[in-house]
Coordinates of C-alpha atoms in Angstrom, one line a residue:
X510 CA 40.1 97.7 120.4
X511 CA 42.5 99.5 121.2
X512 CA 43.1 100.9 118.2
X513 CA 39.5 102.9 119.0
X514 CA 41.1 103.9 121.9
X515 CA 44.4 105.4 120.3
X516 CA 41.5 107.1 117.9
X517 CA 39.8 108.3 120.7
X518 CA 43.2 109.6 122.5
X519 CA 43.9 111.7 119.1
X520 CA 40.4 113.1 119.5
X521 CA 41.2 115.0 122.4
X522 CA 44.3 115.5 121.1
X523 CA 42.9 117.4 118.7
X524 CA 40.6 119.9 120.7
X525 CA 43.4 120.4 123.7
X526 CA 41.6 118.6 126.1
X527 CA 43.8 118.0 129.8
X528 CA 43.7 114.3 130.4
X529 CA 45.4 114.1 126.3
X530 CA 48.0 117.1 127.1
X531 CA 49.0 115.3 129.9
X532 CA 50.3 112.0 128.1
X533 CA 47.2 109.8 129.9
X534 CA 46.2 106.9 128.3
X535 CA 42.7 105.7 128.0
X536 CA 41.9 101.9 128.1
X537 CA 39.0 99.7 127.0
X538 CA 38.5 97.0 129.8
X539 CA 38.5 93.0 128.4
X540 CA 35.5 92.6 131.0
X541 CA 32.7 95.1 131.0
X542 CA 33.3 97.5 127.4
X543 CA 35.0 100.5 129.8
X544 CA 36.6 103.5 129.1
X545 CA 39.1 104.1 131.8
X546 CA 41.6 107.2 131.6
X547 CA 45.5 107.0 133.5
X548 CA 46.7 110.1 134.1
X549 CA 45.9 113.9 135.9
X550 CA 41.6 114.3 134.0
X551 CA 40.4 113.7 137.5
X552 CA 41.7 117.3 137.9
X553 CA 39.9 118.7 135.1
X554 CA 36.3 116.4 135.8
X555 CA 34.9 113.6 135.0
X556 CA 32.8 114.7 132.3
X557 CA 33.6 115.6 128.9
X558 CA 32.7 119.1 127.6
X559 CA 29.8 119.5 124.5
X560 CA 32.5 120.1 122.0
X561 CA 34.7 117.1 122.9
X562 CA 31.3 114.6 123.6
X563 CA 30.4 115.9 119.8
X564 CA 34.6 115.0 118.8
X565 CA 34.1 111.7 120.4
X566 CA 31.0 110.2 119.6
X567 CA 31.7 109.0 116.0
X568 CA 33.8 106.8 118.1
X569 CA 31.9 105.9 120.7
X570 CA 29.4 104.8 117.9
X571 CA 31.9 102.5 116.5
X572 CA 32.0 101.0 120.0
X573 CA 28.8 100.5 120.3
X574 CA 28.3 99.0 116.7
X575 CA 30.9 96.7 117.8
X576 CA 29.4 95.6 121.3
X577 CA 26.0 94.7 119.2
X578 CA 28.2 93.0 117.1
X579 CA 31.7 91.4 118.3
X580 CA 31.4 91.7 121.3
X581 CA 27.4 90.7 122.9
X582 CA 28.3 89.9 126.3
X583 CA 30.1 93.1 127.1
X584 CA 28.3 96.0 128.4
X585 CA 29.5 100.1 127.9
X586 CA 29.1 101.9 131.0
X587 CA 30.5 105.3 131.5
X588 CA 33.5 107.3 132.2
X589 CA 34.9 106.6 135.4
X590 CA 38.5 108.7 136.3
X591 CA 41.3 107.4 137.5
X592 CA 44.2 108.6 140.1
X593 CA 48.3 107.2 139.7
X594 CA 49.1 104.5 142.2
X595 CA 52.4 102.8 142.5
X596 CA 51.7 99.6 143.6
X597 CA 54.4 96.3 143.6
X598 CA 54.1 93.4 141.0
X599 CA 56.5 90.4 140.9
X600 CA 57.4 89.2 137.7
X601 CA 58.9 86.1 137.1
X602 CA 62.5 86.5 134.5
X603 CA 62.8 84.0 132.2
X604 CA 65.9 82.5 130.2
X605 CA 65.7 83.7 127.3
X606 CA 67.6 82.2 124.1
X607 CA 71.1 83.1 123.8
X608 CA 71.8 81.6 120.5
X609 CA 71.0 80.0 117.3
X610 CA 69.7 76.3 118.2
X611 CA 70.5 76.8 122.3
X612 CA 68.7 75.1 123.9
X613 CA 69.5 75.2 127.6
X614 CA 72.3 76.6 129.6
X615 CA 74.4 76.1 133.3
X616 CA 74.5 78.3 135.1
X617 CA 77.6 79.1 136.4
X618 CA 77.3 82.5 138.3
X619 CA 75.4 85.0 140.3
X620 CA 75.7 88.0 140.7
X621 CA 72.8 89.3 143.0
X622 CA 71.0 87.2 145.8
X623 CA 67.2 86.6 147.2
X624 CA 66.7 90.5 148.8
X625 CA 69.1 92.5 147.1
X626 CA 68.1 95.7 144.4
X627 CA 68.7 95.2 141.2
X628 CA 68.6 98.0 138.5
X629 CA 67.4 98.0 134.6
X630 CA 70.3 96.7 132.7
X631 CA 72.1 95.7 135.4
X632 CA 74.1 91.9 135.4
X633 CA 71.7 89.1 137.0
X634 CA 73.7 85.9 136.3
X635 CA 76.7 84.4 133.8
X636 CA 75.4 81.0 131.8
X637 CA 77.1 78.8 129.9
X638 CA 76.1 77.1 126.5
X639 CA 77.9 75.1 124.5
X640 CA 78.9 77.3 122.3
X641 CA 80.0 80.4 124.9
X642 CA 79.6 82.3 128.2
X643 CA 76.8 84.6 128.2
X644 CA 75.9 87.4 131.1
X645 CA 72.2 88.0 131.6
X646 CA 71.1 91.7 132.2
X647 CA 68.0 92.6 133.9
X648 CA 64.6 93.9 132.0
X649 CA 63.4 95.4 134.7
X650 CA 63.8 97.6 138.3
X651 CA 63.0 96.3 141.7
X652 CA 63.7 93.7 144.8
X653 CA 64.9 90.2 144.1
X654 CA 62.0 88.3 145.4
X655 CA 63.5 84.4 145.0
X656 CA 66.4 82.5 142.9
X657 CA 64.5 79.6 140.9
X658 CA 67.7 78.1 140.6
X659 CA 71.2 77.5 142.3
X660 CA 74.8 77.2 140.1
X661 CA 75.3 74.1 138.0
X662 CA 71.6 74.0 137.5
X663 CA 71.0 73.2 134.2
X664 CA 67.8 76.4 132.9
X665 CA 66.1 75.2 130.0
X666 CA 65.6 78.3 127.8
X667 CA 62.1 80.1 128.9
X668 CA 62.3 79.0 132.6
X669 CA 61.9 81.6 135.5
X670 CA 66.0 82.7 136.7
X671 CA 64.0 85.2 138.9
X672 CA 61.1 86.8 140.8
X673 CA 61.4 90.3 140.8
X674 CA 59.2 92.9 142.7
X675 CA 59.1 95.9 140.8
X676 CA 57.0 99.3 141.2
X677 CA 54.8 100.9 138.2
X678 CA 52.2 103.1 137.9
X679 CA 48.2 101.7 138.3
X680 CA 45.2 103.7 139.3
X681 CA 42.0 103.7 141.6
X682 CA 38.9 103.6 140.1
X683 CA 35.8 105.1 142.3
X684 CA 38.3 106.1 145.6
X685 CA 39.3 101.9 145.7
X686 CA 43.0 100.9 145.9
X687 CA 43.9 98.5 142.9
X688 CA 46.9 95.8 143.9
X689 CA 48.1 93.6 141.3
X690 CA 51.5 91.4 143.4
X691 CA 51.7 88.1 141.9
X692 CA 52.2 85.6 144.1
X693 CA 53.9 82.1 142.3
X694 CA 52.1 79.5 141.9
X695 CA 53.0 75.4 142.1
X696 CA 53.2 73.3 138.9
X697 CA 49.7 71.7 139.9
X698 CA 48.5 74.9 140.6
X699 CA 49.3 76.2 136.9
X700 CA 48.1 73.1 135.2
X701 CA 44.3 73.7 137.4
X702 CA 44.5 77.8 136.4
X703 CA 43.2 78.4 132.8
X704 CA 46.2 79.5 130.9
X705 CA 45.8 83.6 131.0
X706 CA 48.0 83.7 127.4
X707 CA 46.2 81.0 125.1
X708 CA 42.9 82.0 123.5
X709 CA 40.4 79.8 124.2
X710 CA 38.8 80.5 120.2
X711 CA 40.1 83.7 117.7
X712 CA 37.5 86.2 117.0
X713 CA 36.5 85.8 113.1
X714 CA 38.9 87.6 111.0
X715 CA 41.9 87.7 113.6
X716 CA 45.5 89.3 112.2
X717 CA 48.6 88.0 114.5
X718 CA 50.8 90.8 115.1
X719 CA 54.1 90.0 116.5
X720 CA 57.6 90.8 114.9
X721 CA 59.9 88.1 112.9
X722 CA 61.7 87.3 115.8
X723 CA 59.2 86.5 117.6
X724 CA 57.0 84.4 115.0
X725 CA 60.4 82.2 114.4
X726 CA 60.9 81.6 118.1
X727 CA 56.9 80.6 118.4
X728 CA 57.6 78.6 114.4
X729 CA 60.6 76.3 116.3
X730 CA 58.0 75.4 119.4
X731 CA 55.5 74.4 116.8
X732 CA 53.4 77.5 118.8
X733 CA 49.9 78.8 116.9
X734 CA 50.1 82.3 117.4
X735 CA 46.7 82.7 116.8
X736 CA 45.8 81.0 120.2
X737 CA 48.3 83.9 121.9
X738 CA 47.4 87.0 124.1
X739 CA 49.9 89.4 123.3
X740 CA 50.4 92.2 126.0
X741 CA 52.4 94.5 123.6
X742 CA 50.9 97.8 122.3
X743 CA 47.9 97.3 120.4
X744 CA 47.6 93.5 121.5
X745 CA 50.9 93.0 119.8
X746 CA 52.2 89.4 120.9
X747 CA 55.6 89.5 122.0
X748 CA 59.0 87.4 123.1
X749 CA 58.0 87.1 126.4
X750 CA 54.4 86.4 125.4
X751 CA 55.6 83.1 123.6
X752 CA 58.1 82.7 126.5
X753 CA 55.3 81.7 128.9
X754 CA 53.7 79.7 126.9
X755 CA 56.4 78.0 126.6
X756 CA 56.8 77.7 130.7
X757 CA 53.7 77.0 130.9
X758 CA 53.5 73.9 128.5
X759 CA 57.2 72.9 130.5
X760 CA 55.4 73.0 134.0
X761 CA 52.3 70.9 132.3
X762 CA 55.1 68.1 131.0
X763 CA 56.8 67.9 133.8
X764 CA 53.2 67.4 135.8
X765 CA 52.1 64.8 133.8
X766 CA 55.2 62.4 133.5
X767 CA 54.7 59.2 135.7
X768 CA 55.8 58.4 139.4
X769 CA 59.7 56.0 138.8
X770 CA 57.2 53.2 139.9
X771 CA 55.2 53.4 136.9
X772 CA 58.7 53.6 135.1
X773 CA 59.4 50.4 137.1
X774 CA 59.6 46.8 134.2
X775 CA 59.1 43.5 136.2
X776 CA 62.4 41.6 135.7
X777 CA 61.9 38.5 133.1
X778 CA 63.7 35.0 133.3
X779 CA 67.0 35.1 132.0
X780 CA 68.0 32.7 129.4
X781 CA 71.5 31.2 129.3
X782 CA 72.5 33.7 126.5
X783 CA 71.5 36.5 128.7
X784 CA 73.2 35.8 131.6
X785 CA 76.5 34.9 128.8
X786 CA 76.2 38.8 127.5
X787 CA 75.4 40.3 131.1
X788 CA 78.3 38.6 132.7
X789 CA 80.7 41.3 131.3
X790 CA 78.8 44.0 132.1
X791 CA 77.4 43.1 135.3
X792 CA 78.9 41.2 138.3
X793 CA 77.6 37.7 139.4
X794 CA 74.6 37.4 141.4
X795 CA 74.1 35.1 144.0
X796 CA 71.1 32.5 143.3
X797 CA 67.6 33.5 143.9
X798 CA 68.5 37.2 144.0
X799 CA 67.2 39.5 141.4
X800 CA 70.8 41.9 139.8
X801 CA 69.6 45.7 140.9
X802 CA 68.8 48.0 137.5
X803 CA 67.5 51.1 138.8
X804 CA 69.0 54.0 136.7
X805 CA 72.4 56.2 138.1
X806 CA 72.0 59.2 139.1
X807 CA 74.3 62.5 139.2
X808 CA 77.1 62.3 141.9
X809 CA 75.9 58.5 142.4
X810 CA 78.0 55.3 142.0
X811 CA 77.4 53.0 139.2
X812 CA 76.3 49.1 140.5
X813 CA 79.2 47.6 138.3
X814 CA 82.4 46.2 138.6
X815 CA 84.5 48.9 139.7
X816 CA 82.5 50.4 143.0
X817 CA 84.2 53.7 143.8
X818 CA 83.4 54.9 140.2
X819 CA 81.6 58.7 139.6
X820 CA 79.6 59.8 137.0
X821 CA 80.0 63.5 136.0
X822 CA 77.8 65.4 133.5
X823 CA 79.2 66.7 130.7
X824 CA 78.9 70.7 130.6
X825 CA 79.5 73.1 128.6
X826 CA 82.2 73.2 126.2
X827 CA 82.5 69.7 126.6
X828 CA 79.8 68.8 126.1
X829 CA 79.9 71.1 122.7
X830 CA 82.6 69.1 122.1
X831 CA 80.8 65.9 122.5
X832 CA 78.1 67.3 120.1
X833 CA 80.7 68.9 117.8
X834 CA 82.6 65.1 117.6
X835 CA 79.6 62.9 116.9
X836 CA 78.9 65.2 113.6
X837 CA 82.3 65.6 112.5
X838 CA 82.8 61.3 113.2
X839 CA 80.4 60.9 110.3
X840 CA 82.4 63.1 107.2
X841 CA 84.3 60.5 105.6
X842 CA 88.2 62.5 106.0
X843 CA 90.9 62.7 104.5
X844 CA 94.9 63.5 105.9
X845 CA 97.9 64.7 104.5
X846 CA 101.1 65.0 106.9
X847 CA 103.7 67.6 105.9
X848 CA 106.8 69.5 107.8
X849 CA 107.7 73.0 107.6
X850 CA 111.2 74.0 107.6
X851 CA 111.1 77.4 110.2
X852 CA 114.6 78.5 109.8
X853 CA 113.5 81.8 107.9
X854 CA 110.6 82.2 110.4
X855 CA 112.4 82.1 113.0
X856 CA 115.0 84.8 111.8
X857 CA 111.8 86.8 110.5
X858 CA 110.7 87.1 114.1
X859 CA 113.7 87.5 115.9
X860 CA 114.5 90.6 113.5
X861 CA 110.7 92.2 114.4
X862 CA 109.6 90.8 117.5
X863 CA 110.6 94.1 119.4
X864 CA 108.7 96.0 117.3
X865 CA 106.5 99.2 118.4
X866 CA 103.9 98.4 116.4
X867 CA 103.2 95.0 118.2
X868 CA 102.1 97.7 121.4
X869 CA 104.2 95.0 123.6
X870 CA 102.4 91.5 122.2
X871 CA 104.5 89.0 122.4
X872 CA 104.8 87.3 118.4
X873 CA 105.0 84.1 118.0
X874 CA 105.3 81.9 114.8
X875 CA 101.5 81.6 114.7
X876 CA 100.3 84.9 113.2
X877 CA 102.7 84.5 110.5
X878 CA 100.8 81.3 109.9
X879 CA 97.4 82.9 110.5
X880 CA 98.0 85.4 107.6
X881 CA 100.0 82.9 105.1
X882 CA 96.9 80.4 105.3
X883 CA 94.7 83.5 104.6
X884 CA 97.3 84.3 101.4
X885 CA 97.3 80.6 100.3
X886 CA 93.0 80.7 100.4
X887 CA 93.0 83.7 98.2
X888 CA 94.5 81.2 95.3
X889 CA 92.0 78.4 96.5
X890 CA 88.8 79.7 97.6
X891 CA 86.7 75.8 97.8
X892 CA 89.2 75.4 101.1
X893 CA 87.1 78.4 102.3
X894 CA 84.1 76.9 102.3
X895 CA 81.2 75.0 103.4
X896 CA 78.5 71.9 102.5
X897 CA 75.1 73.5 102.9
X898 CA 72.3 71.3 105.7
X899 CA 71.3 68.9 102.4
X900 CA 75.2 68.2 101.2
X901 CA 73.9 68.9 97.3
X902 CA 75.3 73.0 97.6
X903 CA 78.7 74.5 98.4
X904 CA 78.8 77.9 100.3
X905 CA 82.5 79.5 99.5
X906 CA 83.2 82.3 102.2
X907 CA 84.5 85.7 101.3
X908 CA 85.7 85.8 104.2
X909 CA 88.4 84.5 106.0
X910 CA 87.2 83.6 110.2
X911 CA 90.2 81.7 110.9
X912 CA 89.5 79.7 114.2
X913 CA 92.4 78.7 116.5
X914 CA 91.8 75.5 119.0
X915 CA 92.4 76.6 122.5
X916 CA 92.3 73.7 125.5
X917 CA 90.4 75.6 128.8
X918 CA 89.7 74.0 132.0
X919 CA 86.0 73.6 131.1
X920 CA 87.0 72.1 127.4
X921 CA 88.1 72.6 124.4
X922 CA 87.2 75.9 122.6
X923 CA 87.4 77.0 118.9
X924 CA 87.4 81.3 118.6
X925 CA 88.4 82.4 115.4
X926 CA 89.5 85.3 113.8
X927 CA 87.3 87.2 111.6
X928 CA 88.5 88.8 108.2
X929 CA 92.2 87.5 108.4
X930 CA 92.3 88.4 104.7
X931 CA 92.0 92.7 105.4
X932 CA 93.8 92.0 108.9
X933 CA 97.9 92.4 109.0
X934 CA 100.1 90.6 111.6
X935 CA 100.0 93.1 114.1
X936 CA 96.8 93.2 114.0
X937 CA 95.8 89.0 114.0
X938 CA 98.9 88.6 117.1
X939 CA 96.6 91.1 119.4
X940 CA 92.8 89.5 118.5
X941 CA 94.6 86.1 119.0
X942 CA 96.2 87.2 123.0
X943 CA 92.1 88.7 123.9
X944 CA 90.6 85.5 122.4
X945 CA 93.1 83.4 124.9
X946 CA 92.4 85.5 127.5
X947 CA 89.0 84.7 127.1
X948 CA 88.7 81.6 127.1
X949 CA 91.5 81.5 129.9
X950 CA 88.5 82.3 132.2
X951 CA 85.7 80.9 130.3
X952 CA 84.6 84.2 129.0
X953 CA 84.6 83.5 125.1
X954 CA 81.9 85.3 123.3
X955 CA 79.6 83.8 121.4
X956 CA 80.2 85.8 118.4
X957 CA 83.9 84.5 118.7
X958 CA 82.8 80.8 118.1
X959 CA 80.4 81.7 115.4
X960 CA 81.1 81.9 112.0
X961 CA 84.6 80.2 111.5
X962 CA 85.6 79.0 107.8
X963 CA 89.6 76.7 108.3
X964 CA 91.0 76.0 111.7
X965 CA 94.5 75.2 113.2
X966 CA 95.3 72.8 116.5
X967 CA 98.3 74.3 117.6
X968 CA 99.1 70.7 119.7
X969 CA 102.9 71.4 119.8
X970 CA 102.7 74.4 122.3
X971 CA 101.8 70.9 124.5
X972 CA 103.3 68.2 122.4
X973 CA 103.8 65.7 119.7
X974 CA 104.6 65.4 116.1
X975 CA 101.5 64.5 114.1
X976 CA 98.1 64.2 114.5
X977 CA 94.9 63.2 112.8
X978 CA 92.5 66.1 113.2
X979 CA 88.8 66.1 112.8
X980 CA 87.3 69.2 111.0
X981 CA 85.2 71.3 112.8
X982 CA 81.4 71.4 111.2
X983 CA 80.3 72.3 109.1
X984 CA 84.0 74.4 107.9
X985 CA 85.5 71.3 105.6
X986 CA 89.7 71.8 106.6
X987 CA 91.4 71.6 109.6
X988 CA 95.8 71.7 110.1
X989 CA 97.1 70.7 113.0
X990 CA 100.7 72.2 113.7
X991 CA 103.4 70.2 115.8
X992 CA 106.6 70.9 117.8
X993 CA 109.2 72.6 116.3
X994 CA 112.1 69.9 116.4
X995 CA 115.9 70.6 115.4
X996 CA 117.2 67.3 113.1
X997 CA 119.8 67.0 110.2
X998 CA 118.7 67.7 106.7
X999 CA 120.6 67.8 103.6
X1000 CA 121.5 70.7 102.2
X1001 CA 121.0 71.2 98.7
X1002 CA 125.3 70.9 98.4
X1003 CA 124.6 67.1 99.7
X1004 CA 125.8 68.6 103.2
X1005 CA 124.1 67.8 106.4
X1006 CA 122.7 70.9 108.4
X1007 CA 120.7 71.2 110.9
X1008 CA 117.4 72.4 110.4
X1009 CA 114.2 73.7 112.4
X1010 CA 111.2 71.3 111.6
X1011 CA 107.2 71.2 112.1
X1012 CA 105.1 69.1 111.6
X1013 CA 102.0 69.4 110.0
X1014 CA 98.5 67.0 109.6
X1015 CA 95.6 68.3 107.3
X1016 CA 92.6 66.7 108.0
X1017 CA 89.7 67.5 105.4
X1018 CA 86.0 66.4 104.5
X1019 CA 86.5 64.4 101.9
X1020 CA 83.3 65.0 100.4
X1021 CA 84.6 68.0 99.0
X1022 CA 88.1 68.9 98.8
X1023 CA 90.2 66.0 96.9
X1024 CA 94.3 64.6 97.8
X1025 CA 95.1 66.7 95.1
X1026 CA 93.5 70.3 95.8
X1027 CA 94.7 69.6 99.5
X1028 CA 97.8 68.8 98.9
X1029 CA 98.6 71.7 96.1
X1030 CA 96.8 74.6 98.8
X1031 CA 99.5 72.9 101.1
X1032 CA 102.0 73.5 99.6
X1033 CA 101.6 76.9 98.2
X1034 CA 100.8 77.7 102.8
X1035 CA 104.3 76.3 103.1
X1036 CA 105.8 78.0 100.3
X1037 CA 104.7 81.1 102.1
X1038 CA 106.2 79.9 105.4
X1039 CA 109.6 78.9 104.3
X1040 CA 109.7 82.4 101.8
X1041 CA 108.1 84.7 104.3
X1042 CA 109.5 87.9 102.1
X1043 CA 107.5 86.7 99.3
X1044 CA 104.3 86.6 101.3
X1045 CA 105.0 90.7 101.3
X1046 CA 103.8 90.2 97.5
X1047 CA 100.4 89.3 98.5
X1048 CA 99.7 91.3 101.3
X1049 CA 96.7 94.0 101.0

């Protein structure tokens, strides 16, 4: 239908018709086979000239043919003129997917309030996923009519964030005004009403028009695009159409859930074994009473021996750490510990820490150690690898994206410095400072936590000597750095001297790295640190 309307538009342009020159758009109504012109055609009169009619008549013949064969219940009517009219339209702005695999986010901050004005691309809110904090911007300009969530809520992808009243151009037909303000409906009303964005039956030979990203989103959520009505140009299915279907499915699922009373299970008589096992986790009940087995709710005290305990929901980075460590715990690990002599490194830092190339950045040991790690990876590329999902092939990465674990008030996050192999020490130090500042305020970008290949955990800044670190999947190696300590050691001549020693602890995926490979790699890294002047030979 849209293609036929486009053909008519092109025909009018060829005749230099006023409606075509003004950029008007001819629309074919889905309810009746009616051509409606949006634009200034009213100024030129409701009828077309004879030459225009002879040019567009082939298009109309095609419309009539389509009417006879494909749309038996539609009727063709005369041309109707339209006059533009500004009307208000309330649209729901949903939470889009903020990253691969992200299904929900925590709402951490609102930048707007009900009744305020928002412009296109202006920030609406900030959400925190398992991986990073993301600022959500508006796709529309208009008035905020409703905020669907409060700070701290968990918002599912596809659920509405706000209702925005936007102003758009529509038309009057035959002098009658058209108002299209959308009134929000309750879930029960949505369930009772027909789903506007889903076809009951697709016409024969129907072809889906959608972008690859939209098709991927539909495939992930098991949505048949052939049953979705597109709202884009020429009926193209947009991402918003798929998200609307997801939202309607979510409302339907909520309304169909059984009530809490229906979920109650009658208590069965307790056996002696049940009493003995329950005695360790439940308070002793008086004779004739039944222990309360109602589920716990957020913020409520659990009915156990510790009646003053509270439940703290895991959000943001803390939830991500739980998921990551569950995966890491299933990986067979191999650990290796050693110590580094930091005296040469301390002398090097003392000589170059005030160099103008650093531009005021405080140079610590870590940037130099990260660069030394990259130099060792050049000789042992297998350490810079990861297993594929089926664990039957090894993915060897060319980029050295070295992650640094950082403790934040919201939990542990591991952003990584991209392409360390192409950076100098000053660039690594500056990037490390940027990531630390972002982590301190909980604003680490999602791109900064994706794509890591090897990680460093610098626990020595807090305390401790050795550790048994777990890898950050899908990476296969991680090293923990202890605290620099001054201890006595024997020199080459047998004399006792004061040494500055730093303990290191490696953790590796034993499915990929054997002990010999990890030890050789660690020794090469140790050599670069204890003899930093030799590291210059390997800098690019």
